[in-house]
Amino acid sequence: MTAAAAWRVQRLLFVALAAFALASTVAGAEENKVLRVGTLKLIHGITPYFYQKFAPPGYSVEVIPFESPTDGKNAVLTGTVDTCVHGIAAFFLGAAAGEPVVVVASATNRGMAIMADAKSEIKTVQDLRGKRVAIWPGSTQEVVILERLKAEGMSLKDIQPIRLSFSDMPAALARGDVDAYVGAEPGPGISLANGVGRLVEYPYSTPIGSLNMILSTSES
């Protein structure tokens, strides 16, 4: 082989290797898919933070936290996240309105409680009559307390509902801003641990049972 021929072979080999490297880089980029997973800022919304440990090669998981279950559901519909762990009530409200939201699976059970000021005389749902009760609109807890009130022959008219997010409920109870709240963990646990709150009940006796949150996605 002449020097010129050898140079041409070497050049072709270099071009081939460069092309292969470029193709491999592009393929690798295409294979690296980011899964955006929403979840609520709750103890029982912690599971998505472990998804990365079980993700197949070429996949990474980005967790996006939400304060409101409705915000999580809306993020699924707008494509902000691919899937989300949020309260089942938000799904029901969206589906009833014709929104293309889909339940993939049950995500968590339990994790909710009706808490009262430890210094108050509130010990039952009936004792909530006339009291300031913190409730997060659009949440599973709102549906649950409505059912519990109904079972006791009561309604929202018999209490003073206060719109409050889950994370603000323990502090509001400690300050005396509310007399009770229908919350989600870790709120109830915090109120019990610091001695501020008294457990009225775990409201799992409604037709919803203990089901709390689901994993949702959009039809698309």
XYZ file of N, CA and C in Angstrom:
660
model
N 0.859 -1.199 0.000
C 0.000 0.000 0.000
C 0.886 1.236 0.000
N 0.600 2.150 -0.890
C 1.385 3.379 -0.977
C 1.059 4.296 0.196
N 1.919 5.276 0.400
C 1.699 6.231 1.485
C 0.410 7.017 1.283
N 0.126 7.348 0.008
C -1.099 8.105 -0.297
C -2.333 7.270 0.007
N -2.282 5.973 -0.365
C -3.421 5.079 -0.114
C -3.633 4.893 1.381
N -2.522 4.714 2.082
C -2.619 4.541 3.531
C -3.214 5.784 4.186
N -2.813 6.969 3.685
C -3.350 8.220 4.228
C -4.849 8.315 4.002
N -5.296 7.859 2.765
C -6.736 7.903 2.459
C -7.497 6.939 3.367
N -6.957 5.756 3.608
C -7.615 4.790 4.499
C -7.711 5.355 5.915
N -6.590 5.944 6.364
C -6.574 6.533 7.706
C -7.605 7.652 7.829
N -7.735 8.465 6.768
C -8.700 9.567 6.769
C -10.126 9.038 6.804
N -10.393 8.004 6.003
C -11.734 7.408 6.000
C -12.074 6.806 7.358
N -11.073 6.166 7.979
C -11.304 5.582 9.299
C -11.619 6.670 10.321
N -10.901 7.788 10.244
C -11.127 8.907 11.162
C -12.538 9.463 10.999
N -12.947 9.638 9.715
C -14.297 10.145 9.436
C -15.350 9.187 9.955
N -15.120 7.875 9.752
C -16.081 6.870 10.208
C -16.215 6.885 11.720
N -15.083 6.971 12.423
C -15.109 7.014 13.887
C -15.810 8.279 14.391
N -15.544 9.403 13.721
C -16.183 10.661 14.104
C -17.694 10.580 13.917
N -18.112 9.987 12.791
C -19.539 9.832 12.513
C -20.196 8.917 13.534
N -19.489 7.835 13.901
C -20.018 6.896 14.894
C -20.163 7.574 16.256
N -19.150 8.366 16.619
C -19.197 9.072 17.899
C -20.361 10.059 17.939
N -20.575 10.760 16.815
C -21.675 11.717 16.745
C -23.010 11.006 16.841
N -23.126 9.887 16.120
C -24.379 9.120 16.151
C -24.640 8.585 17.546
N -23.593 8.139 18.220
C -23.749 7.605 19.574
C -24.194 8.690 20.538
N -23.633 9.896 20.356
C -24.001 11.024 21.215
C -25.459 11.402 21.035
N -25.893 11.463 19.766
C -27.289 11.796 19.466
C -28.217 10.727 20.010
N -27.861 9.456 19.812
C -28.699 8.354 20.296
C -28.792 8.391 21.813
N -27.636 8.689 22.457
C -27.640 8.759 23.908
C -28.533 9.867 24.412
N -28.517 10.987 23.694
C -29.363 12.116 24.085
C -30.825 11.766 23.928
N -31.141 11.024 22.859
C -32.525 10.640 22.624
C -33.000 9.644 23.680
N -32.083 8.785 24.140
C -32.459 7.761 25.106
C -32.653 8.342 26.499
N -31.997 9.452 26.805
C -32.090 10.051 28.131
C -33.405 10.809 28.267
N -34.421 10.134 28.717
C -35.754 10.720 28.841
C -35.996 11.155 30.276
N -36.453 12.383 30.441
C -36.759 12.918 31.762
C -38.242 12.730 32.055
N -38.554 12.056 33.147
C -39.937 11.860 33.580
C -40.238 12.890 34.663
N -41.181 13.761 34.404
C -41.544 14.796 35.369
C -42.716 14.293 36.207
N -42.466 14.116 37.475
C -43.463 13.546 38.383
C -43.842 14.567 39.441
N -45.123 14.889 39.523
C -45.603 15.814 40.547
C -46.022 15.055 41.793
N -45.988 15.723 42.916
C -46.463 15.128 44.162
C -46.813 16.239 45.137
N -47.554 15.905 46.175
C -47.924 16.904 47.179
C -46.872 16.970 48.280
N -46.810 18.110 48.955
C -45.842 18.315 50.040
C -46.366 17.666 51.317
N -46.501 16.335 51.267
C -47.037 15.559 52.371
C -46.175 14.320 52.581
N -46.222 13.752 53.782
C -45.450 12.542 54.062
C -45.830 11.421 53.098
N -47.132 11.243 52.865
C -47.555 10.151 51.986
C -47.443 10.528 50.508
N -46.818 11.676 50.238
C -46.496 12.028 48.856
C -45.005 11.886 48.585
N -44.297 11.172 49.460
C -42.850 11.094 49.378
C -42.350 10.052 48.368
N -43.211 9.113 47.966
C -42.743 8.000 47.128
C -42.067 8.417 45.820
N -42.518 9.480 45.113
C -41.828 9.848 43.874
C -40.345 10.164 44.053
N -39.940 10.547 45.266
C -38.539 10.861 45.506
C -37.657 9.601 45.476
N -38.285 8.427 45.454
C -37.545 7.172 45.360
C -37.595 6.572 43.952
N -38.351 7.190 43.047
C -38.512 6.635 41.703
C -37.189 6.473 40.963
N -36.262 7.430 41.170
C -35.008 7.393 40.431
C -34.236 6.106 40.703
N -34.363 5.566 41.920
C -33.650 4.336 42.268
C -34.111 3.143 41.427
N -35.323 3.233 40.899
C -35.887 2.116 40.155
C -36.083 2.436 38.674
N -35.605 3.601 38.249
C -35.761 3.997 36.850
C -34.827 3.176 35.968
N -35.295 2.747 34.780
C -34.432 1.988 33.866
C -33.345 2.876 33.286
N -32.294 2.283 32.729
C -31.208 3.081 32.127
C -31.754 4.030 31.061
N -31.225 5.238 31.044
C -31.657 6.217 30.057
C -32.810 7.076 30.519
N -33.279 6.854 31.764
C -34.394 7.640 32.293
C -33.957 8.358 33.570
N -34.359 9.586 33.712
C -34.141 10.325 34.949
C -35.480 10.888 35.400
N -35.620 11.073 36.709
C -36.889 11.508 37.291
C -36.718 12.885 37.925
N -37.566 13.809 37.526
C -37.603 15.140 38.114
C -38.880 15.267 38.930
N -38.744 15.491 40.227
C -39.909 15.591 41.114
C -40.290 17.056 41.288
N -41.568 17.344 41.062
C -42.076 18.713 41.189
C -43.152 18.734 42.278
N -42.895 19.396 43.417
C -43.857 19.401 44.522
C -44.957 20.445 44.343
N -46.147 20.113 44.840
C -47.289 21.030 44.808
C -47.910 21.119 46.193
N -48.456 22.268 46.500
C -49.154 22.475 47.769
C -50.591 21.988 47.673
N -51.203 22.182 46.510
C -52.621 21.883 46.322
C -52.825 20.683 45.402
N -53.743 19.759 45.757
C -54.050 18.637 44.869
C -54.622 19.092 43.526
N -55.368 20.181 43.537
C -55.918 20.713 42.292
C -54.801 21.222 41.390
N -53.790 21.861 41.982
C -52.646 22.324 41.193
C -51.913 21.146 40.564
N -51.794 20.054 41.312
C -51.144 18.860 40.783
C -51.912 18.262 39.623
N -53.214 18.192 39.779
C -54.064 17.660 38.704
C -53.995 18.538 37.466
N -54.033 19.856 37.667
C -53.952 20.789 36.537
C -52.606 20.706 35.830
N -51.536 20.448 36.595
C -50.206 20.310 35.995
C -50.152 19.105 35.066
N -50.875 18.057 35.424
C -50.963 16.876 34.553
C -51.665 17.245 33.248
N -52.743 17.986 33.345
C -53.534 18.342 32.169
C -52.793 19.298 31.236
N -51.982 20.180 31.814
C -51.256 21.147 30.989
C -49.934 20.599 30.465
N -49.541 19.411 30.934
C -48.288 18.824 30.482
C -47.076 19.315 31.256
N -47.304 20.060 32.339
C -46.193 20.507 33.174
C -45.495 19.314 33.810
N -46.277 18.287 34.144
C -45.732 17.024 34.634
C -46.343 15.887 33.817
N -45.645 14.747 33.795
C -46.152 13.587 33.064
C -47.167 12.813 33.887
N -46.976 12.839 35.188
C -47.873 12.146 36.098
C -47.771 12.809 37.455
N -48.748 12.549 38.329
C -48.737 13.234 39.624
C -49.439 12.394 40.686
N -48.904 12.447 41.899
C -49.543 11.838 43.058
C -50.319 12.940 43.773
N -51.648 12.817 43.790
C -52.482 13.838 44.442
C -53.782 13.215 44.921
N -54.572 13.992 45.640
C -55.810 13.489 46.215
C -56.816 13.038 45.175
N -57.563 11.999 45.506
C -58.525 11.438 44.563
C -59.686 12.396 44.306
N -60.001 13.259 45.262
C -61.114 14.200 45.071
C -60.839 15.141 43.909
N -59.596 15.583 43.759
C -59.242 16.475 42.648
C -59.473 15.773 41.318
N -59.182 14.466 41.281
C -59.439 13.698 40.061
C -60.936 13.639 39.773
N -61.736 13.318 40.772
C -63.185 13.215 40.576
C -63.773 14.523 40.066
N -63.325 15.630 40.650
C -63.832 16.940 40.232
C -63.439 17.232 38.789
N -62.207 16.890 38.419
C -61.760 17.109 37.047
C -62.485 16.223 36.058
N -62.625 14.942 36.395
C -63.306 14.002 35.502
C -64.764 14.390 35.325
N -65.396 14.833 36.420
C -66.805 15.232 36.347
C -66.991 16.445 35.441
N -65.935 17.271 35.334
C -65.993 18.451 34.476
C -65.573 18.144 33.044
N -65.321 16.868 32.752
C -64.955 16.467 31.398
C -63.484 16.608 31.072
N -62.656 16.829 32.074
C -61.222 16.959 31.824
C -60.608 15.585 31.532
N -59.659 15.498 30.597
C -59.085 14.206 30.185
C -58.013 13.698 31.149
N -58.396 13.499 32.400
C -57.465 12.997 33.405
C -57.745 11.517 33.646
N -56.701 10.742 33.893
C -56.820 9.290 34.026
C -56.138 8.819 35.305
N -56.761 7.887 36.018
C -56.140 7.279 37.188
C -55.279 6.109 36.737
N -54.010 6.121 37.134
C -53.116 5.004 36.827
C -53.212 3.952 37.920
N -53.185 4.402 39.175
C -53.218 3.461 40.297
C -53.498 4.198 41.589
N -53.871 3.442 42.604
C -53.952 4.002 43.948
C -52.536 4.289 44.417
N -52.342 5.441 45.082
C -50.997 5.805 45.530
C -50.822 5.611 47.039
N -51.775 6.111 47.817
C -51.649 5.981 49.271
C -53.019 5.862 49.926
N -53.043 5.196 51.051
C -54.222 5.123 51.901
C -53.945 5.859 53.208
N -55.008 6.268 53.882
C -54.924 6.898 55.203
C -54.125 8.201 55.174
N -53.465 8.534 56.272
C -52.675 9.754 56.318
C -53.468 11.031 56.516
N -54.717 10.941 57.012
C -55.514 12.139 57.260
C -56.126 12.059 58.659
N -56.484 13.204 59.208
C -57.048 13.209 60.558
C -57.816 14.497 60.816
N -58.797 14.398 61.696
C -59.499 15.570 62.200
C -58.864 15.902 63.529
N -58.249 17.090 63.609
C -57.531 17.509 64.809
C -58.230 18.696 65.455
N -58.179 18.747 66.781
C -58.776 19.860 67.520
C -57.750 20.434 68.489
N -58.003 21.639 68.942
C -57.162 22.276 69.960
C -57.204 21.403 71.216
N -56.031 21.054 71.727
C -55.952 20.174 72.892
C -56.615 20.796 74.124
N -56.713 22.114 74.170
C -57.315 22.787 75.325
C -58.826 22.943 75.181
N -59.363 22.588 74.021
C -60.799 22.746 73.778
C -61.571 21.540 74.297
N -62.890 21.653 74.186
C -63.764 20.545 74.589
C -64.171 19.696 73.393
N -63.540 19.932 72.264
C -63.890 19.206 71.041
C -63.320 17.791 71.102
N -64.226 16.807 71.133
C -63.799 15.409 71.181
C -64.475 14.547 70.120
N -65.539 15.089 69.508
C -66.254 14.359 68.463
C -66.570 15.305 67.307
N -67.022 14.747 66.199
C -67.425 15.562 65.054
C -68.586 16.474 65.441
N -69.491 15.980 66.271
C -70.611 16.794 66.732
C -70.123 18.052 67.461
N -69.007 17.943 68.140
C -68.470 19.073 68.898
C -67.898 20.169 68.003
N -67.809 19.907 66.698
C -67.313 20.923 65.762
C -68.375 21.983 65.459
N -69.584 21.751 65.898
C -70.681 22.681 65.620
C -70.329 24.096 66.108
N -70.391 25.054 65.176
C -70.112 26.438 65.498
C -68.641 26.790 65.592
N -67.771 25.798 65.402
C -66.337 26.030 65.564
C -65.659 26.396 64.242
N -64.486 27.047 64.348
C -63.682 27.413 63.183
C -62.849 26.192 62.771
N -63.176 25.636 61.618
C -62.531 24.398 61.167
C -61.783 24.651 59.855
N -60.486 24.444 59.863
C -59.672 24.643 58.664
C -59.850 23.466 57.700
N -60.141 23.788 56.435
C -60.362 22.784 55.391
C -59.691 23.285 54.118
N -59.051 22.389 53.388
C -58.424 22.762 52.120
C -59.392 22.425 50.988
N -60.008 23.419 50.321
C -60.990 23.174 49.255
C -60.407 22.327 48.114
N -61.220 21.432 47.596
C -60.794 20.589 46.488
C -59.986 19.372 46.900
N -59.811 19.197 48.206
C -59.014 18.072 48.705
C -59.902 16.882 49.054
N -59.270 15.714 49.166
C -59.988 14.526 49.618
C -60.521 14.756 51.027
N -59.749 15.490 51.826
C -60.175 15.771 53.197
C -61.467 16.587 53.226
N -61.653 17.480 52.257
C -62.897 18.242 52.199
C -64.079 17.310 51.932
N -63.907 16.397 50.993
C -64.974 15.443 50.689
C -65.285 14.584 51.910
N -64.228 14.161 52.589
C -64.388 13.299 53.757
C -65.137 14.014 54.883
N -64.777 15.262 55.175
C -65.447 15.964 56.270
C -66.899 16.272 55.910
N -67.163 16.530 54.631
C -68.557 16.733 54.218
C -69.383 15.477 54.471
N -68.787 14.321 54.177
C -69.480 13.047 54.411
C -69.647 12.776 55.899
N -68.639 13.110 56.684
C -68.737 12.880 58.124
C -69.796 13.788 58.741
N -69.831 15.046 58.298
C -70.854 15.960 58.808
C -72.245 15.462 58.445
N -72.387 14.987 57.206
C -73.673 14.462 56.747
C -74.110 13.278 57.603
N -73.165 12.418 57.930
C -73.476 11.238 58.743
C -73.918 11.629 60.145
N -73.478 12.805 60.600
C -73.840 13.290 61.934
C -75.061 14.203 61.892
N -75.695 14.298 60.705
C -76.859 15.166 60.568
C -76.487 16.632 60.492
N -75.263 16.913 60.046
C -74.765 18.277 59.979
C -74.345 18.618 58.552
N -73.956 19.876 58.343
C -73.430 20.329 57.061
C -72.436 21.449 57.319
N -71.881 22.015 56.241
C -70.938 23.118 56.390
C -71.565 24.318 57.096
N -72.894 24.435 57.008
C -73.582 25.554 57.656
C -73.486 25.473 59.173
N -73.181 24.288 59.678
C -73.121 24.103 61.128
C -71.729 24.394 61.706
N -70.743 24.629 60.827
C -69.408 24.971 61.295
C -68.958 26.267 60.610
N -67.802 26.762 61.002
C -67.218 27.925 60.341
C -66.006 27.445 59.525
N -66.202 27.080 58.264
C -65.085 26.573 57.462
C -64.068 27.668 57.159
N -62.795 27.370 57.372
C -61.698 28.308 57.112
C -60.821 27.716 56.019
N -60.652 28.440 54.912
C -59.800 27.961 53.820
C -58.338 28.056 54.249
N -57.646 26.904 54.273
C -56.263 26.890 54.724
C -55.543 25.699 54.098
N -54.291 25.910 53.699
C -53.502 24.822 53.122
C -53.043 23.873 54.226
N -52.730 22.642 53.851
C -52.333 21.624 54.823
C -51.132 22.071 55.657
N -50.136 22.661 54.996
C -48.905 23.017 55.700
C -49.109 24.138 56.715
N -50.162 24.936 56.563
C -50.428 26.044 57.482
C -51.312 25.647 58.663
N -51.912 24.467 58.601
C -52.892 24.084 59.622
C -52.311 23.914 61.028
N -51.192 23.204 61.206
C -50.665 23.039 62.571
C -50.342 24.365 63.253
N -49.710 25.276 62.521
C -49.356 26.573 63.099
C -50.602 27.386 63.439
N -51.617 27.310 62.573
C -52.861 28.048 62.829
C -53.548 27.524 64.083
N -53.511 26.219 64.288
C -54.101 25.630 65.491
C -53.314 26.061 66.719
N -51.988 26.080 66.610
C -51.140 26.471 67.738
C -51.368 27.936 68.120
N -51.603 28.786 67.132
C -51.829 30.220 67.409
C -53.234 30.497 67.921
N -54.141 29.539 67.734
C -55.524 29.763 68.126
C -56.354 30.409 67.036
N -55.822 30.428 65.804
C -56.561 31.009 64.684
C -57.745 30.137 64.280
N -57.640 28.834 64.530
C -58.731 27.902 64.252
C -58.925 27.008 65.471
N -60.103 26.422 65.564
C -60.398 25.517 66.686
C -60.078 24.070 66.333
N -60.065 23.783 65.027
C -59.810 22.420 64.573
C -59.430 22.464 63.102
N -58.931 21.353 62.601
C -58.644 21.261 61.176
C -58.778 19.819 60.692
N -59.060 19.710 59.404
C -59.110 18.396 58.752
C -57.860 18.330 57.881
N -56.824 17.686 58.391
C -55.527 17.772 57.749
C -54.957 16.481 57.236
N -53.759 16.608 56.674
C -53.014 15.469 56.145
C -51.631 15.469 56.767
N -51.079 14.279 56.941
C -49.745 14.180 57.537
C -48.697 14.899 56.689
N -47.725 15.555 57.334
C -47.352 15.394 58.751
C -48.047 16.337 59.725
N -49.024 17.144 59.248
C -49.695 18.099 60.119
C -50.245 17.515 61.407
N -51.117 16.504 61.336
C -51.672 15.920 62.561
C -50.600 15.379 63.503
N -49.580 14.749 62.934
C -48.497 14.221 63.762
C -47.749 15.326 64.482
N -47.556 16.454 63.796
C -46.871 17.601 64.404
C -47.702 18.157 65.563
N -49.000 18.297 65.329
C -49.878 18.841 66.376
C -49.928 17.933 67.606
N -49.886 16.632 67.381
C -49.880 15.689 68.506
C -48.538 15.726 69.233
N -47.442 15.768 68.461
C -46.107 15.720 69.050
C -45.803 16.949 69.910
N -46.287 18.119 69.491
C -45.992 19.323 70.276
C -47.046 19.604 71.353
N -48.019 18.702 71.476
C -49.011 18.821 72.541
C -50.101 19.833 72.288
N -50.114 20.430 71.099
C -51.112 21.459 70.778
C -52.440 20.831 70.359
N -52.371 19.690 69.694
C -53.581 19.109 69.116
C -54.094 17.867 69.822
N -55.384 17.630 69.643
C -56.036 16.408 70.123
C -56.669 15.711 68.918
N -56.463 14.424 68.799
C -57.070 13.664 67.714
C -58.560 13.497 67.974
N -59.377 13.986 67.048
C -60.825 13.782 67.140
C -61.166 12.420 66.544
N -60.680 12.189 65.335
C -60.831 10.861 64.723
C -60.053 10.787 63.416
N -59.760 9.559 63.022
C -59.272 9.298 61.672
C -60.523 9.036 60.839
N -60.857 9.893 59.891
C -62.164 9.837 59.214
C -62.238 8.821 58.065
N -62.094 7.549 58.418
C -62.093 6.511 57.384
C -63.408 5.741 57.303
N -64.439 6.251 57.968
C -65.716 5.527 57.995
C -66.670 5.929 56.878
N -66.251 6.867 56.008
C -67.118 7.300 54.908
C -67.040 6.290 53.763
N -67.896 6.433 52.744
C -67.828 5.530 51.582
C -66.477 5.548 50.861
N -65.712 6.624 51.022
C -64.383 6.689 50.412
C -63.428 5.723 51.102
N -63.710 5.418 52.371
C -62.840 4.528 53.121
C -61.514 5.207 53.442
N -60.435 4.431 53.336
C -59.119 4.976 53.680
C -58.359 5.484 52.464
N -58.935 5.331 51.253
C -58.236 5.787 50.049
C -58.041 7.293 50.101
N -56.817 7.721 49.850
C -56.493 9.138 49.960
C -55.986 9.694 48.632
N -54.838 9.209 48.155
C -54.243 9.777 46.955
C -54.055 8.741 45.856
N -54.039 9.250 44.614
C -53.886 8.384 43.447
C -52.755 8.910 42.556
N -52.308 8.059 41.635
C -51.324 8.450 40.627
C -52.091 8.706 39.352
N -52.005 9.935 38.842
C -52.808 10.296 37.667
C -51.938 10.688 36.490
N -52.534 10.680 35.332
C -51.896 11.198 34.120
C -53.003 11.695 33.194
N -52.643 12.247 32.064
C -53.656 12.724 31.118
C -53.899 11.664 30.043
N -55.017 11.764 29.362
C -55.338 10.803 28.308
C -54.294 10.822 27.181
N -53.663 11.972 27.000
C -52.665 12.078 25.924
C -51.357 11.411 26.323
